[in-house]
CSV table of C-alpha atoms in Angstrom, one decimal:
chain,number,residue,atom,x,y,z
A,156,UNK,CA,117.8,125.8,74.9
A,157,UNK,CA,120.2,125.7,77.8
A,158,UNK,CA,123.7,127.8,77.6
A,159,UNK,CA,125.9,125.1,76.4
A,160,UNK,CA,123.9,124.2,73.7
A,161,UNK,CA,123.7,127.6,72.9
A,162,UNK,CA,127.4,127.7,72.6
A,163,UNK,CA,127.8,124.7,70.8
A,164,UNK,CA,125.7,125.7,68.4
A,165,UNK,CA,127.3,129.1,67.9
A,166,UNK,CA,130.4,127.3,67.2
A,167,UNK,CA,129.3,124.1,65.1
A,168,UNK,CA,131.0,125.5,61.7
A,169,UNK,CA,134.1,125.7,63.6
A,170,UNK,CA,136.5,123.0,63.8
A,171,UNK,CA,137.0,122.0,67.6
A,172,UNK,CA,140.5,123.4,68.3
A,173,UNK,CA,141.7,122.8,72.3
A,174,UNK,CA,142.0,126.7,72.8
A,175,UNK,CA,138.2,126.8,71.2
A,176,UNK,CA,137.0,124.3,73.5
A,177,UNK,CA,139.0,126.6,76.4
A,178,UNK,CA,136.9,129.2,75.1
A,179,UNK,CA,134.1,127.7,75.1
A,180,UNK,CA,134.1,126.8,79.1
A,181,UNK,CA,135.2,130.6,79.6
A,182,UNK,CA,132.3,131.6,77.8
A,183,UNK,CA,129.8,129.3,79.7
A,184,UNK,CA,130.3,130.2,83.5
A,185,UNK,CA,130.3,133.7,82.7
A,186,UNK,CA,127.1,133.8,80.9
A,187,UNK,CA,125.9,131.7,83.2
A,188,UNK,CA,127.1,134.4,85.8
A,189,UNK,CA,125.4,136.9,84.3
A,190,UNK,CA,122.4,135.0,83.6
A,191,UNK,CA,122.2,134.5,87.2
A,192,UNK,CA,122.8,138.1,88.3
A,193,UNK,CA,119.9,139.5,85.8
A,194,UNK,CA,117.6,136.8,87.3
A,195,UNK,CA,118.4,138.1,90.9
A,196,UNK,CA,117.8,141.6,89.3
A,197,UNK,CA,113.8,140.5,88.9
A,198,UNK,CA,114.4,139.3,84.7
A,199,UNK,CA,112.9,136.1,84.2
A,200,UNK,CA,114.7,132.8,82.9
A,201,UNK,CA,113.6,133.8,79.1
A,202,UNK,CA,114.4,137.5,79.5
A,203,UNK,CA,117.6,137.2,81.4
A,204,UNK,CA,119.1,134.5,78.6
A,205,UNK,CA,117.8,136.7,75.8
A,206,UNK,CA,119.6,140.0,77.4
A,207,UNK,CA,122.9,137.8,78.1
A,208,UNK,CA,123.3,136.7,74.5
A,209,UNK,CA,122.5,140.1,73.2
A,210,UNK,CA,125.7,141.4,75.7
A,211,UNK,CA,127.5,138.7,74.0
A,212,UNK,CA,127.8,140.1,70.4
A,213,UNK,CA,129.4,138.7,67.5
A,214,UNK,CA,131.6,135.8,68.2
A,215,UNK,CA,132.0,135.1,64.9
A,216,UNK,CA,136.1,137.1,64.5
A,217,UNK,CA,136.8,135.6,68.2
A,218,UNK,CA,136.2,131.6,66.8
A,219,UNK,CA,137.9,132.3,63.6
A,220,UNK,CA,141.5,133.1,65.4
A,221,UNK,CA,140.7,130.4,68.3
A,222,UNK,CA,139.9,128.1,65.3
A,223,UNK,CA,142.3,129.0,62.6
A,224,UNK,CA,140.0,127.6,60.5
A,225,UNK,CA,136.3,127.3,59.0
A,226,UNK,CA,135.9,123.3,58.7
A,227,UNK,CA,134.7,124.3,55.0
A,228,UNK,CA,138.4,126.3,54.7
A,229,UNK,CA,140.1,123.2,56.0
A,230,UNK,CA,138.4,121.0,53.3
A,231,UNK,CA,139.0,122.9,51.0
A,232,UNK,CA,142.6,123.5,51.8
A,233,UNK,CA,142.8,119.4,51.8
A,234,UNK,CA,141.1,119.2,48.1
A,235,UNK,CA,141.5,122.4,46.3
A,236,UNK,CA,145.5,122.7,46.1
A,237,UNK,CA,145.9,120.0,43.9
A,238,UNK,CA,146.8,121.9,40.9
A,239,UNK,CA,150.1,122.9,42.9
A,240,UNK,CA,151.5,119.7,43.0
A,241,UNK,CA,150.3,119.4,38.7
A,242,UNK,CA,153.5,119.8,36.4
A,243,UNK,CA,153.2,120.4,32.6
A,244,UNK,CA,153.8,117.1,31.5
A,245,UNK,CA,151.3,115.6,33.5
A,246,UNK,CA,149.2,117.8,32.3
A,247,UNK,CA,149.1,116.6,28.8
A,248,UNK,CA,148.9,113.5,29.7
A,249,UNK,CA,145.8,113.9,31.6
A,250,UNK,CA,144.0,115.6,28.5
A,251,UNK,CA,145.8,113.4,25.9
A,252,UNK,CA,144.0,110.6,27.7
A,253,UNK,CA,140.6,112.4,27.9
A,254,UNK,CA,141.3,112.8,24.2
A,255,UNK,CA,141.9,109.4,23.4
A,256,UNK,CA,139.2,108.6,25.4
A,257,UNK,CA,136.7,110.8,23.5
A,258,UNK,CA,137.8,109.6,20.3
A,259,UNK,CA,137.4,105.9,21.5
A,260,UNK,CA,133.7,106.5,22.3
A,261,UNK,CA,132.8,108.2,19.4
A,262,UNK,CA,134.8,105.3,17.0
A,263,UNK,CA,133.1,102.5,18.8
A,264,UNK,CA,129.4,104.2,18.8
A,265,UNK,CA,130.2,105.0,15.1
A,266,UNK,CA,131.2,101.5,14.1
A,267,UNK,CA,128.4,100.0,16.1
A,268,UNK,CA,126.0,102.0,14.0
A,269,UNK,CA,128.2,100.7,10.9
A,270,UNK,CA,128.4,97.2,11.5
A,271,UNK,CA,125.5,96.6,13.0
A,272,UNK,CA,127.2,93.8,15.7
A,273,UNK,CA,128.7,94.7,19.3
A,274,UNK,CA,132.0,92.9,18.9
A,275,UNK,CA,133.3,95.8,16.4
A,276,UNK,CA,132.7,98.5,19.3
A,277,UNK,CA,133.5,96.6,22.3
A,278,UNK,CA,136.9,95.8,20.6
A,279,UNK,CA,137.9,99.8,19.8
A,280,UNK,CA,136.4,100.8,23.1
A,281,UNK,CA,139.2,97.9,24.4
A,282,UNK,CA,141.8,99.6,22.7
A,283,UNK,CA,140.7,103.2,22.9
A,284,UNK,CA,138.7,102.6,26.4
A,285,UNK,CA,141.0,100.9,28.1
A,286,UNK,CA,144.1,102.5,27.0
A,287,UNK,CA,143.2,106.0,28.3
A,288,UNK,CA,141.3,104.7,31.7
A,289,UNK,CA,144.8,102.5,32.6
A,290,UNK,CA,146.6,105.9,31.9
A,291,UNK,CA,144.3,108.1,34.4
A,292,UNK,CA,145.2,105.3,36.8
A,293,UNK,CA,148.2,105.3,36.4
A,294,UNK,CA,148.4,109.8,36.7
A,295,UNK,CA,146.2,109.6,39.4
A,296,UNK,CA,148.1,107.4,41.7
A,297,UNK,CA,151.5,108.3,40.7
A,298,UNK,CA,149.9,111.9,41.5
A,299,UNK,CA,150.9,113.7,44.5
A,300,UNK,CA,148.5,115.9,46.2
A,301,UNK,CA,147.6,118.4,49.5
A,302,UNK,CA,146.8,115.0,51.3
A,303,UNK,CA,148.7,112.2,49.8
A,304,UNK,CA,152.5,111.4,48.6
A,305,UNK,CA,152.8,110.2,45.2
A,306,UNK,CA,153.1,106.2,44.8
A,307,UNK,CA,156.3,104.6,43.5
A,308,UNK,CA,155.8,104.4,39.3
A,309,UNK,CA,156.9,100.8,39.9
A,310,UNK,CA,153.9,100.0,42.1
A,311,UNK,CA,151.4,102.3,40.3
A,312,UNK,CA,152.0,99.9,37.1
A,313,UNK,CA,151.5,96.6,39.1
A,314,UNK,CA,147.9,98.4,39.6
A,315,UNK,CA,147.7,99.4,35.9
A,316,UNK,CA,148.5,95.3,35.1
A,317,UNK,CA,145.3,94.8,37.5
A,318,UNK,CA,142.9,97.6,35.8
A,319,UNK,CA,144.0,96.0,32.2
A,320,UNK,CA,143.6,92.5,33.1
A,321,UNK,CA,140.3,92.9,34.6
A,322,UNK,CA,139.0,95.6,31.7
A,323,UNK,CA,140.0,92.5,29.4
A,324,UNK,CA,138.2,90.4,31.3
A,325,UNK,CA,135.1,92.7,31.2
A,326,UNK,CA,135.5,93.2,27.5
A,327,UNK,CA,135.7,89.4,27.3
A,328,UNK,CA,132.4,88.7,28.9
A,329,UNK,CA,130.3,91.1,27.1
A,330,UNK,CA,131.7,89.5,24.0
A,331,UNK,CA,131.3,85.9,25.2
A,332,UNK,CA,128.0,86.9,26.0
A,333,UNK,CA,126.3,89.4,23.4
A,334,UNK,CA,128.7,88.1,20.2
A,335,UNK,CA,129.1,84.2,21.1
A,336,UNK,CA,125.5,83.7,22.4
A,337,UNK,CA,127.0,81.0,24.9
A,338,UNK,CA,124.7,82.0,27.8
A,339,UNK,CA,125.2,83.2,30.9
A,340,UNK,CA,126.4,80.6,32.3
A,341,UNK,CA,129.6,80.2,29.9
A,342,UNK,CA,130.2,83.9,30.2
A,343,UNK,CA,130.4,84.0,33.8
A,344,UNK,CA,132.7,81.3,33.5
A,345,UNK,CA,135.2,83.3,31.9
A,346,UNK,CA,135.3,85.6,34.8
A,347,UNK,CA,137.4,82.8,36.5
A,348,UNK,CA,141.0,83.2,34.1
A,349,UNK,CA,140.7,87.6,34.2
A,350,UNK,CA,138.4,89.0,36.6
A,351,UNK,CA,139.0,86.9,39.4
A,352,UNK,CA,143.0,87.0,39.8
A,353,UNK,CA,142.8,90.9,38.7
A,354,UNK,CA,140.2,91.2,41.3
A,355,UNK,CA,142.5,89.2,43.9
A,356,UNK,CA,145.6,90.8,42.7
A,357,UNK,CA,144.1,94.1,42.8
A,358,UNK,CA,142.8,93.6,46.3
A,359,UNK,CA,146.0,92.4,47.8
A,360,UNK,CA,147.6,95.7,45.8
A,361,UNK,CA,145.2,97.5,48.6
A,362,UNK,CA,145.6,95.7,51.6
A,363,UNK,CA,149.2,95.9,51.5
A,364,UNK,CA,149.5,99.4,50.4
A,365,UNK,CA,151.2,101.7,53.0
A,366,UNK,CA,150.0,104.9,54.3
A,367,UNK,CA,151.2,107.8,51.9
A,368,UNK,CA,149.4,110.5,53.6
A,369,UNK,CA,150.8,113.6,54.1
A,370,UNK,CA,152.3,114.4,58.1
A,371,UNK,CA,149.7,117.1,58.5
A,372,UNK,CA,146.7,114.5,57.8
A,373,UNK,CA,148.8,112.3,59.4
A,374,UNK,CA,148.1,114.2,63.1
A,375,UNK,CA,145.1,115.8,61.9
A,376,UNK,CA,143.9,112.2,61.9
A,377,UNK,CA,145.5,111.3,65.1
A,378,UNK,CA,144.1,114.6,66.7
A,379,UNK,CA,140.9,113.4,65.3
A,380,UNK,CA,141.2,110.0,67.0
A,381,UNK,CA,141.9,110.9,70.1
A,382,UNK,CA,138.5,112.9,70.5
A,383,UNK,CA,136.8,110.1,69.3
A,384,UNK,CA,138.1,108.4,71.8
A,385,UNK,CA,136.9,110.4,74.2
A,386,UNK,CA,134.0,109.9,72.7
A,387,UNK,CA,133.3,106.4,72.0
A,388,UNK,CA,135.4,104.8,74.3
A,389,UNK,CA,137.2,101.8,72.9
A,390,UNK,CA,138.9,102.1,69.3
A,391,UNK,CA,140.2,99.1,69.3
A,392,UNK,CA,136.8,97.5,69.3
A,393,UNK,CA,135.7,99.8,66.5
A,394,UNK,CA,138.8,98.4,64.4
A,395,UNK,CA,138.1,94.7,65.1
A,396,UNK,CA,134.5,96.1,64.3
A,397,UNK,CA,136.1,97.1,60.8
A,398,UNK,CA,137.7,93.9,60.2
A,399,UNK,CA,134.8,91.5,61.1
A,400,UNK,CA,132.8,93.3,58.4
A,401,UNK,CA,135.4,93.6,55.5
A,402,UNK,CA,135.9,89.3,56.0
A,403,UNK,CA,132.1,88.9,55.5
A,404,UNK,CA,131.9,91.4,52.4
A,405,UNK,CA,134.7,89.1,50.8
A,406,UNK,CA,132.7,86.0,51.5
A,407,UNK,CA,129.9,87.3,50.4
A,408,UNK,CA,131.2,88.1,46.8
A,409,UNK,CA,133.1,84.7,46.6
A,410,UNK,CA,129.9,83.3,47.7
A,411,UNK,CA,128.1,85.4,45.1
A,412,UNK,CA,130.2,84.4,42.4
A,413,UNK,CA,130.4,80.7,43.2
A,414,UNK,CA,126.5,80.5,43.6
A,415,UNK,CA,125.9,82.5,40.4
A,416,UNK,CA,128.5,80.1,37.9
A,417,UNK,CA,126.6,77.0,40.0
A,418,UNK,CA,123.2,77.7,40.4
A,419,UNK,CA,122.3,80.8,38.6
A,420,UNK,CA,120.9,84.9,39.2
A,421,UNK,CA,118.0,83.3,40.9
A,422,UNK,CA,120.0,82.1,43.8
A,423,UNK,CA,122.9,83.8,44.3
A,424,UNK,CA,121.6,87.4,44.9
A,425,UNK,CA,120.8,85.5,48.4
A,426,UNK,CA,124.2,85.3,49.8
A,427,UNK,CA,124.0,89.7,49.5
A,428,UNK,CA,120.6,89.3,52.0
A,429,UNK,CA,122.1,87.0,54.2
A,430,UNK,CA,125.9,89.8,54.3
A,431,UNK,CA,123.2,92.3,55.2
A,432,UNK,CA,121.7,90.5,57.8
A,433,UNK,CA,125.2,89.0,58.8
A,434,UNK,CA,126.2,92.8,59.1
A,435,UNK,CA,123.6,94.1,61.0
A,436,UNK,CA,124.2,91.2,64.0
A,437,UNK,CA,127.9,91.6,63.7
A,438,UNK,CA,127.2,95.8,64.0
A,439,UNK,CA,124.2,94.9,67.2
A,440,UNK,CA,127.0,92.4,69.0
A,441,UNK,CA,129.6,95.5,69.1
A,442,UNK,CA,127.1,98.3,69.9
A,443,UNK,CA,126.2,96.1,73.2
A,444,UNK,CA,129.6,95.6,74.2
A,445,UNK,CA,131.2,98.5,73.9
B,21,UNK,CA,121.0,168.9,75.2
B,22,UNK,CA,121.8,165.8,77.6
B,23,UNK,CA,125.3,164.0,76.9
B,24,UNK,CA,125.7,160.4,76.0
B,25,UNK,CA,128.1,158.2,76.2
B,26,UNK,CA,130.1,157.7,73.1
B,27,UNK,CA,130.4,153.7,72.9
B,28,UNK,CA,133.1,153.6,70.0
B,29,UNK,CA,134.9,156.4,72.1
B,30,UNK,CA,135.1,153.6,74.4
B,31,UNK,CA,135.8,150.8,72.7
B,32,UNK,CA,139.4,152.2,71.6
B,33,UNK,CA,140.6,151.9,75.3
B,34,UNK,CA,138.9,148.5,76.1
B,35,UNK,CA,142.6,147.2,76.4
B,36,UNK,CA,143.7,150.2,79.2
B,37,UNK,CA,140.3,150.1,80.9
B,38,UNK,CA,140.8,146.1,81.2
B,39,UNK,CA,144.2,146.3,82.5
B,40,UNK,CA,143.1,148.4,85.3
B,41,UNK,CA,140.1,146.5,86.3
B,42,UNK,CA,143.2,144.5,86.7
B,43,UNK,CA,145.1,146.7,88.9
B,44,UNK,CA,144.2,145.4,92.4
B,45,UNK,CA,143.3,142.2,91.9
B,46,UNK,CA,142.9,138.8,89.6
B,47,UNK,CA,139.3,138.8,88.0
B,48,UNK,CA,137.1,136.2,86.1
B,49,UNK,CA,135.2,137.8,82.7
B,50,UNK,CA,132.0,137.9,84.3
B,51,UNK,CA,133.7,140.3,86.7
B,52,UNK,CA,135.3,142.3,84.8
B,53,UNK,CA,132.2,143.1,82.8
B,54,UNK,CA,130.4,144.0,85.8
B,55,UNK,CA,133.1,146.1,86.8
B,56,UNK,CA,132.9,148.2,83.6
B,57,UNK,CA,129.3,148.3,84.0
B,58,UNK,CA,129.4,149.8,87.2
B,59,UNK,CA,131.6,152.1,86.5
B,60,UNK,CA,129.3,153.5,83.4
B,61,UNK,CA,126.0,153.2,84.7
B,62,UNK,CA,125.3,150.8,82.5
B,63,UNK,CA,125.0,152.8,80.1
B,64,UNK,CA,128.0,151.6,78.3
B,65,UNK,CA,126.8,148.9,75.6
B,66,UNK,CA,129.9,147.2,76.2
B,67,UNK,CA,129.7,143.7,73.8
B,68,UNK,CA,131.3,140.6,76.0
B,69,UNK,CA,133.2,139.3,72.8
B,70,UNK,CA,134.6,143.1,72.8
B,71,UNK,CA,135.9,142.4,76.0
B,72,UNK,CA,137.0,138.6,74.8
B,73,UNK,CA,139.2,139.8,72.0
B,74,UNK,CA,140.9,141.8,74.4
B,75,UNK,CA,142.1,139.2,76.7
B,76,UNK,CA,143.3,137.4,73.7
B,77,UNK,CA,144.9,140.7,72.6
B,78,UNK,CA,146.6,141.1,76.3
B,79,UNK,CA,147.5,137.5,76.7
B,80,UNK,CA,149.3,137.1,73.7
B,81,UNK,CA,151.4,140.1,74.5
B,82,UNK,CA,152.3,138.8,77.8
B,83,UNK,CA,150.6,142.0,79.5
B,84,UNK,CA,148.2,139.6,81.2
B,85,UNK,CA,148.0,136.2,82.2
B,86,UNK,CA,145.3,133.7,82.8
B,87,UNK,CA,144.4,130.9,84.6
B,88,UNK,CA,141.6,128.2,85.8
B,89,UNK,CA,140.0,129.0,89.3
B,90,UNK,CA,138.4,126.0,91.5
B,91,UNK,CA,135.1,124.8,90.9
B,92,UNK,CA,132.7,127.1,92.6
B,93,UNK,CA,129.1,126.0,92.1
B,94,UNK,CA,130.1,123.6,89.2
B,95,UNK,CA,131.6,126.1,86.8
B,96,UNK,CA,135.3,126.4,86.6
B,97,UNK,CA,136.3,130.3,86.2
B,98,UNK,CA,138.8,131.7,84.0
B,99,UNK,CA,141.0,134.2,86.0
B,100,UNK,CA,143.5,136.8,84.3
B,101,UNK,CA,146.2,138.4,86.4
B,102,UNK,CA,148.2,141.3,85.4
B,103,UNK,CA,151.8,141.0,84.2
B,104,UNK,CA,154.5,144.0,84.9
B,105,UNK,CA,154.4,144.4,81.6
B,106,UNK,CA,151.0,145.1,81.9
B,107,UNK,CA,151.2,147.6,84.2
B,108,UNK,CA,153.4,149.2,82.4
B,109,UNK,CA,151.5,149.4,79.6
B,110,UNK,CA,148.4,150.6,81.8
B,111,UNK,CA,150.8,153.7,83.2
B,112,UNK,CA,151.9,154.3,79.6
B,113,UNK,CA,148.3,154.4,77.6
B,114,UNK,CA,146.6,156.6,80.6
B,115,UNK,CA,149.7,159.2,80.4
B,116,UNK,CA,149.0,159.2,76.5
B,117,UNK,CA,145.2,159.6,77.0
B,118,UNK,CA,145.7,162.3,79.6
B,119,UNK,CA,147.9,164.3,76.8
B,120,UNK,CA,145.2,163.1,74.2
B,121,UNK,CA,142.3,164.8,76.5
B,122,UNK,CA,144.2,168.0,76.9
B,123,UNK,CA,145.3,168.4,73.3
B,124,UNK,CA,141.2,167.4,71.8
B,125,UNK,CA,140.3,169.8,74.7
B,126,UNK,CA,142.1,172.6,73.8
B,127,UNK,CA,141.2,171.6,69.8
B,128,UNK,CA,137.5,172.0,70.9
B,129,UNK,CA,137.7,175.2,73.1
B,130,UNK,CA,135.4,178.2,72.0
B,131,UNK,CA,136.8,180.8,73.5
B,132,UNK,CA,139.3,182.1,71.2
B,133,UNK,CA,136.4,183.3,68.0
């Protein structure tokens, strides 16, 4: 193991600060000074590393002030702390919602066991399901946390339209298809009035959402950017990298769907294969020119 | 009964005994160590990080400086330079030892039973 490595290795549960990394140079020309002085005393190249790092001692109270943090403490700091930002009444939402939830699962598993048929639990887990699941979307995006600003109510409940439409639309198919008997064919069809828009709705909900995080993620991010620059050269590549594989994802499903209501399961699982392989080529053409 | 050297005896001063490696001239870490290690017949186990913490210690009290040397044999060296401050705080912590020495000695005298 050469020095550097050594030191990198030392360090690699600390998050890279620029007075760590300083450090870290300090720390390899003098124990390569010394290494080289104990050499020129008669040690060998083993012996004179093994007495060097021994001199060394514990680095482990020097990293934690250069680093301020343990990468563990730092993630933690992001996730843990959510609970401050958690006022009462959000609070009882969240397990009034659990509760409802629990209570829909047990009423629809009860009357399936009653009625013997699936359209008398698919419809209470609609109501009791769906009701609580819209409600922990909306909470959880309305929800402010250590890394993230809350979203506007008025947005969060365009999403919660989404979620409901496309739950119906779920719910709906199941039926079409268990209750009605129609075939596959007629159920996937009625993926086209609920699924589909909620799924486009829902998608252009994403695309055009803005950045709500927090100023510190904010430059941590950047921070973290600008090393991986250093890195791997050209971000802007990696970005249009990014792009070029979301587009062939969406085809891909649009082409999954389309092939599934035309020709069937037996066909349409190949437009996934060909994404794959469309992915891997797209991924091979950037590796060789960056 | 043969005297040793009293390591954590030591260790208290690392700050003083850095600041007047410091005295004459700017050193790099490697330096410094081997100064101290001289200067004890290296019989001083003297840990670097020890000596690390007290840089940090120093610098951020403005009794020392530091800075990046040239490249010499591709390895930049990390220099520290004493401040006034520094100095001053050197002259202050050896009259205070001095005192300390005299007091302990006359603590540990045997003559008087």
């Amino acid at each position: 193991m050469n020095i550097k490595q050594y030191i990198d290795s030392l360090f690699s549960s600390y998050e890279e600060t620029d007075s760590l990394a300083d450090f870290k140079e300090e720390l390899e020309s003098n124990l390569n000074a010394r290494i080289n002085s104990l050499r020129k005393k008669g040690l060998n190249e083993q012996a004179a590393f093994d007495k060097a790092i021994t001199e060394l001692g514990d680095v482990s109270t020097l990293a934690d002030e250069l680093s301020l943090k343990k990468r563990q403490e730092v993630f933690s700091d992001m996730y843990m702390k959510t609970r401050h930002y958690m006022s009462t009444w959000r609070i009882v939402l969240y397990v009034l919602c659990g509760a409802v939830f629990g209570f829909g699962v047990i009423v629809s598993v009860l009357s399936g066991f009653f009625s013997g048929d699936v359209n008398a639990p698919l419809g209470s887990l609609l109501i009791f399901g769906g009701i609580p699941i819209l409600g922990f979307l909306f909470l959880g995006l309305t929800q402010e946390t250590a890394v993230h600003e809350a979203m506007s109510w008025k947005r969060a409940l365009l999403y919660v339209v989404a979620g409901g439409v496309f739950l119906f639309g779920v719910i709906a198919f199941l039926i079409t298809y268990f209750e009605d008997n129609a075939g596959l064919p007629i159920a996937i069809a009625t993926l086209i009035p609920f699924i589909l828009p909620s799924l486009a709705f829902g998608v252009f909900l994403v695309l055009t959402e803005k950045d709500r995080s927090k100023p510190w993620v904010i430059r941590q991010r950047k921070e973290y950017m600008e090393r991986s620059q250093k890195r791997f050269g050209d971000p802007v590549q990696q970005e249009r990298f990014g792009l070029f594989s979301g587009a062939l994802w969406i085809a891909a499903i649009a082409a999954f769907i389309l092939l599934t209501i035309l020709f069937g399961i037996k066909f349409s699982w190949l437009a996934i294969v060909v994404a794959l392989i469309g992915q891997m080529i797209v991924l091979a053409m950037f590796t060789k020119s960056r | 009964m043969e005297p040793k050297l009293s390591s954590d005896l030591l260790r208290g001063h690392t700050d003083t005994i850095v600041l007047r490696c410091l005295l004459k001239q700017d050193r790099y870490g490697f330096e410094i160590y081997n100064w101290i290690l001289e200067r004890t017949g290296e019989q001083y186990e003297l840990k670097e990080t020890t000596l690390y913490s007290s840089y940090k210690r120093l610098e951020k009290g403005g009794y020392i400086t530091s800075y990046w040397g040239d490249k010499t044999q591709g390895a930049r060296r990390k220099y520290y330079h004493i401040t006034e401050k520094g100095r001053e705080l050197y002259r202050q912590n050896k009259l205070d030892l001095e005192f300390t020495q005299r007091i302990i000695n006359d603590l540990l005298k045997e003559e008087e039973y």
